[in-house]
Coordinates of C-alpha atoms in Angstrom, one line a residue:
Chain A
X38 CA -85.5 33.7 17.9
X39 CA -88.2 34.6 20.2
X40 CA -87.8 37.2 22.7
X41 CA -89.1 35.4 25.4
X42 CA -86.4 32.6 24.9
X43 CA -84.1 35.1 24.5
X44 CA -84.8 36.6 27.4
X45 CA -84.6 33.2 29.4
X46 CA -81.5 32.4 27.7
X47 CA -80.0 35.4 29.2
X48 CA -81.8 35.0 32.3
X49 CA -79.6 31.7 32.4
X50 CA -76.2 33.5 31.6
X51 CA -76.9 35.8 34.6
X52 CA -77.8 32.6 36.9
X53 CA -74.7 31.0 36.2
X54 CA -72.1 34.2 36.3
X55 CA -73.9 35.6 39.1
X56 CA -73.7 32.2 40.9
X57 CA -70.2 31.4 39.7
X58 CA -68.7 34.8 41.1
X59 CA -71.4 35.1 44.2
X60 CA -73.0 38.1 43.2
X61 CA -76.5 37.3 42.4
X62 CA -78.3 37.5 39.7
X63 CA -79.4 41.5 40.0
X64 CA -76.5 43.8 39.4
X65 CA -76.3 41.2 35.2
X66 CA -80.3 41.5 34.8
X67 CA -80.7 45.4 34.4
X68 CA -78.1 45.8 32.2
X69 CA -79.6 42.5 30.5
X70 CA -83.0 43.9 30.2
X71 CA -82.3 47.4 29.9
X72 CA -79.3 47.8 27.1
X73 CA -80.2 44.8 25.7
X74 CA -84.0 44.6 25.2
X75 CA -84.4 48.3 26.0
X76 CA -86.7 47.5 29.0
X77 CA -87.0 50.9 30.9
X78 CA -84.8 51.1 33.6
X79 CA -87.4 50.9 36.5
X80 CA -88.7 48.0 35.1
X81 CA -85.9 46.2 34.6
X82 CA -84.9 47.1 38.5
X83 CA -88.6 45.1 39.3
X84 CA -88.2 42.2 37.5
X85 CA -84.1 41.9 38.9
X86 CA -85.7 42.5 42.4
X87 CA -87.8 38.9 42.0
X88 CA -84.6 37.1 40.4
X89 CA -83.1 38.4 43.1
X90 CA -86.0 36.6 45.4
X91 CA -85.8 33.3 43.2
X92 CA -82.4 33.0 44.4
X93 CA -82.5 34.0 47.5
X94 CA -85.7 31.4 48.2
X95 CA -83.7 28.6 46.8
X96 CA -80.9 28.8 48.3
X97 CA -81.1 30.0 52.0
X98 CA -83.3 26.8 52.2
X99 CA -80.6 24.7 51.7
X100 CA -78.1 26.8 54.2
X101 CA -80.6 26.4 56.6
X102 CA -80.9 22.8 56.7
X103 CA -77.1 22.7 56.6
X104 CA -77.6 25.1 59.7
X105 CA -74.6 27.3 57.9
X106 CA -76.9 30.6 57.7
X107 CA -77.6 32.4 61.4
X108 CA -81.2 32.7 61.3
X109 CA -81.3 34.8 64.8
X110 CA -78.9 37.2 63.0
X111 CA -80.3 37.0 59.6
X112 CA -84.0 37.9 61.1
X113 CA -82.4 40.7 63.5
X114 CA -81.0 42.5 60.4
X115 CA -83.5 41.9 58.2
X116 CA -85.9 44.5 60.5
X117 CA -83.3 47.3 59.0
X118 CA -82.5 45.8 55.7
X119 CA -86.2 45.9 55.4
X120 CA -86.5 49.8 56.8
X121 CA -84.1 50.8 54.0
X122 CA -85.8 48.7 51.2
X123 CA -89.0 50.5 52.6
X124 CA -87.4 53.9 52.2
X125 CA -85.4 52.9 48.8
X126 CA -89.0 51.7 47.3
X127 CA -90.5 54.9 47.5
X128 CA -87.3 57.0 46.5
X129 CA -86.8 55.0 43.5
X130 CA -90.0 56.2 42.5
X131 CA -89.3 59.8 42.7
X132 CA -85.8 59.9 40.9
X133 CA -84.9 60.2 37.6
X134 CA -84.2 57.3 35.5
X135 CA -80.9 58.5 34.2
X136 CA -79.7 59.1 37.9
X137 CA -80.9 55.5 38.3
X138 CA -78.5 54.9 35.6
X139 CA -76.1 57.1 37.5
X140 CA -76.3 55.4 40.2
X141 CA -76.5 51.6 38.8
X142 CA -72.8 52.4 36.9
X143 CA -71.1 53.7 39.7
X144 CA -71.8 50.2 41.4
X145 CA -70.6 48.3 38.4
X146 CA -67.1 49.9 38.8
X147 CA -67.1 49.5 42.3
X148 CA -67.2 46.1 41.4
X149 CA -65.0 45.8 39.2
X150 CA -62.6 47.9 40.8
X151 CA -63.5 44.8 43.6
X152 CA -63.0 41.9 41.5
X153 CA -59.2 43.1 40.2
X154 CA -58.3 44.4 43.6
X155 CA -56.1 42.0 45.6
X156 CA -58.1 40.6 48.9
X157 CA -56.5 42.2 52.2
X158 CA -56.5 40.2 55.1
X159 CA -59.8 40.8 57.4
X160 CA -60.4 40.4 60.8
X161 CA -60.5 36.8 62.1
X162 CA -63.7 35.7 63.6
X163 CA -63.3 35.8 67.7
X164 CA -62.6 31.9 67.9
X165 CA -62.7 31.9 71.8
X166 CA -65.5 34.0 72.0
X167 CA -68.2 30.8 71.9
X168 CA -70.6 29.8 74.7
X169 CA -69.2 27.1 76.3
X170 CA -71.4 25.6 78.5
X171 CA -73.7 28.6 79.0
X172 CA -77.1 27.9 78.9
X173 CA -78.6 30.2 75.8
X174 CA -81.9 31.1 78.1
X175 CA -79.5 32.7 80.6
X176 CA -77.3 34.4 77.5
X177 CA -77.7 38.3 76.3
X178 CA -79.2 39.2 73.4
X179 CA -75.7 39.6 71.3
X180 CA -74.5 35.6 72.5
X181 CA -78.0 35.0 71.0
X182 CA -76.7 36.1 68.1
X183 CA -73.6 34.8 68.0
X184 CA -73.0 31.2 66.9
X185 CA -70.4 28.4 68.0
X186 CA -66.8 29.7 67.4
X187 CA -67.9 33.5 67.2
X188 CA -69.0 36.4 68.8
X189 CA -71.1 39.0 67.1
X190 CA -69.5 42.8 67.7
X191 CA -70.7 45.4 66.8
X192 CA -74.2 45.1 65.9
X193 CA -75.2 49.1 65.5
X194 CA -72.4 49.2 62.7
X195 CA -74.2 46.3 60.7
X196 CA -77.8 47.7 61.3
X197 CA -76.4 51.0 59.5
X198 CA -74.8 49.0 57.0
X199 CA -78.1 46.9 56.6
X200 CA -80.0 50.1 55.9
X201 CA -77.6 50.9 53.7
X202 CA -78.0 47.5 51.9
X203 CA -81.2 47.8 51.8
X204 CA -81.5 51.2 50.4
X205 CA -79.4 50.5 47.5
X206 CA -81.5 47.2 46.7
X207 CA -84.6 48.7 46.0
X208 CA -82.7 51.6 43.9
X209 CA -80.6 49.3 41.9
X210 CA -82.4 46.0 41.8
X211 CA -79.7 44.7 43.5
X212 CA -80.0 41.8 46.7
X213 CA -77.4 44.2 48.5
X214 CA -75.2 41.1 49.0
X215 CA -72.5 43.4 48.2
X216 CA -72.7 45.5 51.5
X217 CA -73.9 42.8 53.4
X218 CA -71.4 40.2 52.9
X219 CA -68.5 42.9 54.3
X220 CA -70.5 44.4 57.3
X221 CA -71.7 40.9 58.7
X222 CA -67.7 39.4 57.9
X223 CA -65.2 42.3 58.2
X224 CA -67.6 44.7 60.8
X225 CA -69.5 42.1 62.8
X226 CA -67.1 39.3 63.3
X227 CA -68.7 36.6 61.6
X228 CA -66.9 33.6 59.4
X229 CA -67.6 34.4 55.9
X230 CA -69.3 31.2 54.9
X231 CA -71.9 31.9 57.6
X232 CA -71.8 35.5 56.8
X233 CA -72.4 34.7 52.9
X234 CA -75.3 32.2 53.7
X235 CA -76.9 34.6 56.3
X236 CA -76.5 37.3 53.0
X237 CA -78.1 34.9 51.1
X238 CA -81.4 34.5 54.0
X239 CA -82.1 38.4 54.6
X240 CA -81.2 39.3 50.9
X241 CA -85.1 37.8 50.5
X242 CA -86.3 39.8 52.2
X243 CA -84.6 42.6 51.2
X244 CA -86.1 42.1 47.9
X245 CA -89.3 42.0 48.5
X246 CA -90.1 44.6 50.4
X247 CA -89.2 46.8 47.9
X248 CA -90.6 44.3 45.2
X249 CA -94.4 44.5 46.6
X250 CA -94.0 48.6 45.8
X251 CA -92.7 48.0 42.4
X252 CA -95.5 45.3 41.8
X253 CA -98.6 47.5 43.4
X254 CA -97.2 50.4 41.4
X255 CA -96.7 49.0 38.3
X256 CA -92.9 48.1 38.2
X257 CA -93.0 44.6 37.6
X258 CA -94.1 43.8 34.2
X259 CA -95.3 39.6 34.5
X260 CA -94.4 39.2 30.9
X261 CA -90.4 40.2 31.0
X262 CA -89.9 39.1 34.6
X263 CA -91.7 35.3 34.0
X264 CA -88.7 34.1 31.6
X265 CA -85.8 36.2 32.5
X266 CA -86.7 34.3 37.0
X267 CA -86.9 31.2 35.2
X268 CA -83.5 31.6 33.1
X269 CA -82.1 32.8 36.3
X270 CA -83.8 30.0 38.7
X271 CA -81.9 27.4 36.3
X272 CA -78.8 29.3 35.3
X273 CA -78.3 29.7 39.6
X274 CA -78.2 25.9 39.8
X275 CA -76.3 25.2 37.1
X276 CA -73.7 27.6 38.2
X277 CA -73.8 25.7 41.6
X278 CA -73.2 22.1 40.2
X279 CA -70.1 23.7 38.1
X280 CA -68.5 26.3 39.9
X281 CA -65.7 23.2 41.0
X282 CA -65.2 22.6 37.6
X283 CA -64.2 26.3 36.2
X284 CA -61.3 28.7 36.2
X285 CA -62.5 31.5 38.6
X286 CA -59.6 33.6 37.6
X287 CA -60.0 33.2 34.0
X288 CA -63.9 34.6 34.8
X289 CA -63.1 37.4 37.1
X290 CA -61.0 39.2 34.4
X291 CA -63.8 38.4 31.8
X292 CA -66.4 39.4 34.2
X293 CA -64.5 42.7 35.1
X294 CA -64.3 43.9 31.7
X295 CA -68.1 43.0 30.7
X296 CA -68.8 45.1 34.2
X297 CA -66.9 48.1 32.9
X298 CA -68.1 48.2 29.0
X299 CA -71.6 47.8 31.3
X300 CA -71.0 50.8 33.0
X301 CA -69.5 52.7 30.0
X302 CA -73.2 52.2 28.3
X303 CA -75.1 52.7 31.6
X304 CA -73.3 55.8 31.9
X305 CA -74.0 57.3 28.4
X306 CA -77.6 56.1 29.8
X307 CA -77.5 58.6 32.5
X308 CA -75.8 61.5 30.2
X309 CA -78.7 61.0 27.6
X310 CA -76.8 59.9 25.0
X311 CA -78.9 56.9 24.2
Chain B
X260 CA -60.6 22.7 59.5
X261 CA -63.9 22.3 60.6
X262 CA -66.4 25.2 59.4
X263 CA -68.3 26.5 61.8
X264 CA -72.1 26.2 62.1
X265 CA -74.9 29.0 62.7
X266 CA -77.2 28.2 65.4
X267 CA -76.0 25.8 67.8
X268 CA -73.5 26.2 70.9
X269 CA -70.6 24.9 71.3
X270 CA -70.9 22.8 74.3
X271 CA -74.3 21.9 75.7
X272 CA -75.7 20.9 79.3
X273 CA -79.0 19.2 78.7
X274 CA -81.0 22.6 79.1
X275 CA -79.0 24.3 76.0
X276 CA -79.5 20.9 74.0
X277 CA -82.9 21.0 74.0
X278 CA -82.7 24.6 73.1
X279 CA -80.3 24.0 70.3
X280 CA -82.8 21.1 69.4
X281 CA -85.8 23.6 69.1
X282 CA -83.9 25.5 67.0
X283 CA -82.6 22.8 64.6
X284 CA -86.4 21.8 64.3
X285 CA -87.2 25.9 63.6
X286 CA -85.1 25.9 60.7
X287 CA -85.9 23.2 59.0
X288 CA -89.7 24.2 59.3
X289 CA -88.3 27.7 58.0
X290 CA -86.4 26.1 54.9
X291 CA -89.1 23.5 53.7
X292 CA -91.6 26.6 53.7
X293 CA -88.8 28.4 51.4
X294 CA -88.3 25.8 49.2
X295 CA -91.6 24.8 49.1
X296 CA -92.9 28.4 48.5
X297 CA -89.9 28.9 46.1
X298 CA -91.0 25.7 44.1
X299 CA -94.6 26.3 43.9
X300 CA -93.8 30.2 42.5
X301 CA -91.5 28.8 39.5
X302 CA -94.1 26.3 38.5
X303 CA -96.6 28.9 38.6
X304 CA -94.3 31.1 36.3
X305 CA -93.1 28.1 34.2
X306 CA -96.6 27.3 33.4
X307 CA -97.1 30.8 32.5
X308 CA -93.7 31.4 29.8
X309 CA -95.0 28.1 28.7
X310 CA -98.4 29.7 27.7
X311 CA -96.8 32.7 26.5
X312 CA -94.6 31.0 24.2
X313 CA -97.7 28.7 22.9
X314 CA -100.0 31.8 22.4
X315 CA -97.1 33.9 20.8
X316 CA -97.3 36.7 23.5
X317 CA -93.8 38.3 23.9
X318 CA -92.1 40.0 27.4
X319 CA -92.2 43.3 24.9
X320 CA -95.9 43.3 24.5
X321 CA -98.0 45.3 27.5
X322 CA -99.1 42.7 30.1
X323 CA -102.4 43.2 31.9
X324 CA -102.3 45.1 34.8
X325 CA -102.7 42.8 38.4
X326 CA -106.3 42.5 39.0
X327 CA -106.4 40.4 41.8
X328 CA -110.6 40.1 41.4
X329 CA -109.8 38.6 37.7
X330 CA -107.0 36.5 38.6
X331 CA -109.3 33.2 39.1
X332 CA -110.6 33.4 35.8
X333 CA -106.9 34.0 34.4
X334 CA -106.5 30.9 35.5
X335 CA -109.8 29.1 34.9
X336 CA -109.0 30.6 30.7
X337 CA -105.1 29.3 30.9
X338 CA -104.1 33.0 30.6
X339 CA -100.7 33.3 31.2
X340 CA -100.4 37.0 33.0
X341 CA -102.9 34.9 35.7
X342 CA -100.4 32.2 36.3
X343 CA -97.6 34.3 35.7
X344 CA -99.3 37.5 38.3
X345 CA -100.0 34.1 40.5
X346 CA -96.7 32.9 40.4
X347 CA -95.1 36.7 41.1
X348 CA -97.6 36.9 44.3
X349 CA -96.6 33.3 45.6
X350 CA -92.7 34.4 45.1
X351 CA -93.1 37.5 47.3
X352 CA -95.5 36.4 50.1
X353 CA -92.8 33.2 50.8
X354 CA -89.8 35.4 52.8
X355 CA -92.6 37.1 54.6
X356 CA -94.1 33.8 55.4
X357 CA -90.5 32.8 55.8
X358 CA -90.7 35.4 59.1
X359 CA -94.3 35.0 60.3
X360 CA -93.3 31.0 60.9
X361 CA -89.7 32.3 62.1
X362 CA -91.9 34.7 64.7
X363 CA -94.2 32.1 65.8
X364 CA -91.9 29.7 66.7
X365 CA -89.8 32.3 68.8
X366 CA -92.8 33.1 70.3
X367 CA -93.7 29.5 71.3
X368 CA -90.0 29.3 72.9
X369 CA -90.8 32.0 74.6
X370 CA -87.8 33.9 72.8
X371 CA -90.1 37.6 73.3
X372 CA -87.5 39.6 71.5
X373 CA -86.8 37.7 68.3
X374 CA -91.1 37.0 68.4
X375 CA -91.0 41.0 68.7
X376 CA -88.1 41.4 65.6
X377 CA -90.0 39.3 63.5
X378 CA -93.6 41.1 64.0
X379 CA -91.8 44.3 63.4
X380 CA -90.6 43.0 60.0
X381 CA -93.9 42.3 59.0
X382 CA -95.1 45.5 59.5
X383 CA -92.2 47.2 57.7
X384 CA -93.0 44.9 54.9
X385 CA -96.8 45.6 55.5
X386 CA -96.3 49.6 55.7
X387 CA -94.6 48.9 52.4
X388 CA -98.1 47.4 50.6
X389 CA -100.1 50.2 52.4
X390 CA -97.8 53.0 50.9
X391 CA -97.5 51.4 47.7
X392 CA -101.5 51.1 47.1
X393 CA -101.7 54.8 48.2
X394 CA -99.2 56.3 45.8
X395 CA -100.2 53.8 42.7

């Protein structure tokens, strides 16, 4: 078959687990592109950074108009998830591919260590904390950024986690969903579906800071990254329409063993073995 | 259980309606120029797998480097790296778009600090495009 249909085909397998288990397309496209159509492994982090904008871009539309994601707080955070993308850009460019490869397995068993781990209880959201009947022009910067039935807290812990986030995006590929999901949620206070859609928002930007590096310096190959954003543009919403329909346990346990074989190879990556 | 929405406030005099109002209207001009921006960069790209499948050019072969002073002409000739570059460039001007809009309309509301967040995003992501020219 040709490699560009293959490549789409995968592209679509990525959409739909990454959508399924609400990880994104990134941390399934390197591995993809690089163990399985021996892409090098900066490339393959350029072209994961646009699927990584594909998704973003189609989604956070949609938790917009539903007014679930927190613009105010999405736009706030994404001034130091864009600092760290910044910074990650240009340090991916100086390291080693196999510590990239280093690097990139150690997240896939944090992950999967994630995914088997049972979910501990996290910190409610402040439910009293709303603004009832305060005007917002009279409000402080933080009830700006809080939203009806929260309070934002602790907003210096979630910019360090957002440079954090972003940092590890532009290294890995990655939209830093990850990090960011748990700092806005378990830091900051805020309900997880509004903390997941606000992810979702600054995770575009995220991207593409980093992205217009890898594309001005040669990262982003048009030819691998044109199928493999359309496979993962239509695998995304066809995970959407079917995530109802499908055994979420069943695929976590799947998932978590394709994750560690994944890392097994990335890691023989990094040790020079292949 | 009722989810809870981003955005709006949870009781309203008429001052903080018409606040939560301009902010309803902000975010849907923000997600149409998403989706729209989105839309336009995966036709773009579709158009360009669809060339490279019809001329038998495969992701493995070496693309042609982004010359943005041949990328017309890419187009004009149905090459797919100029729809395909076009499509790329669409994709990752959108979220900053996305912010410039988000910026303006903060700074019609007279919101100075969330006018001032968004500018500073821009030139984060602008510094980016500067260094990245310098060390290519």
């Amino acid at each position: 078959m040709d490699v560009a249909v293959l490549m789409l085909v995968g592209g679509v397998g990525a959409g739909i687990f990454g959508s399924l288990l609400g990880l994104g397309g990134g941390l399934l496209i390197v591995p993809l592109l690089t163990l399985g159509f021996h892409l090098p492994l900066r490339e393959a982090i350029g072209v994961s950074l646009v699927c990584v904008i594909v998704t973003s871009g189609a989604s956070a539309g949609i938790f917009l108009e539903r007014r679930v994601a927190n613009l105010r707080l999405g736009m706030t955070l994404e001034l130091f998830t864009a600092t760290g993308a910044l910074l990650g850009g240009l340090i991916a460019f100086l390291l080693d591919e196999r510590v990239l490869a280093g690097l990139f397995s150690a997240l896939l068993i944090y992950v999967a260590v994630s995914m088997i781990r049972p979910r501990t209880a996290v910190a409610s959201p402040d439910a009293d904390a709303r603004l009832d009947g305060e005007s917002l022009e009279r409000a402080t910067f933080m009830d700006r950024l809080s939203g009806p039935g929260y309070r934002v807290h602790r907003l210096r812990a979630g910019i360090v986690g957002s440079v954090g986030a972003g940092v590890a995006s532009a290294l890995l590929g990655i939209g830093g969903g990850l990090i960011k999901v748990p700092v806005l949620h378990v830091v900051m206070g805020v309900p997880l579906r509004v903390a997941t859609a606000t992810s979702n928002l600054v995770i575009g930007i995220t991207a593409s800071t980093s992205a217009w590096i890898y594309l001005i310096r040669g990262g982003i190959d048009p030819y691998a990254a044109g199928p493999t954003a359309v496979g993962v543009f239509v695998g995304a919403s066809i995970g959407s329409r079917i995530a109802h329909r499908v055994d979420l346990r069943a695929l976590r346990v799947l998932f978590t063993v394709v994750l560690l074989y994944t890392a097994f190879q990335m890691l023989r990556r990094a040790a020079g073995v292949q | 259980m009722s989810e809870p929405r981003a955005g709006t406030t949870g009781q309203a005099g008429p001052e903080t309606q018409d606040t939560a109002a301009r902010a309803a209207g902000l975010e849907g001009s923000v997600a149409r120029l998403l989706r729209v921006g989105t839309y336009t960069a995966i036709g773009l790209i579709v158009v360009g797998v669809a060339l490279m499948l019809a001329t038998g050019r495969s992701p493995l072969d070496l693309a042609p480097a982004l010359a943005p002073e041949r990328l017309f002409d890419d187009l004009i000739r149905l090459q797919p790296a100029g729809f395909l570059w076009l499509g790329m460039i669409v994709l990752l001007l959108t979220p900053a778009a996305r912010v410039a809009l988000g910026g303006i309309g903060y700074a019609r509301a007279g919101d100075r600090p969330m006018a001032l967040i968004a500018a500073l995003v821009l030139v984060v992501i602008t510094t980016g495009v500067v260094l990245g020219i310098q060390g290519a």
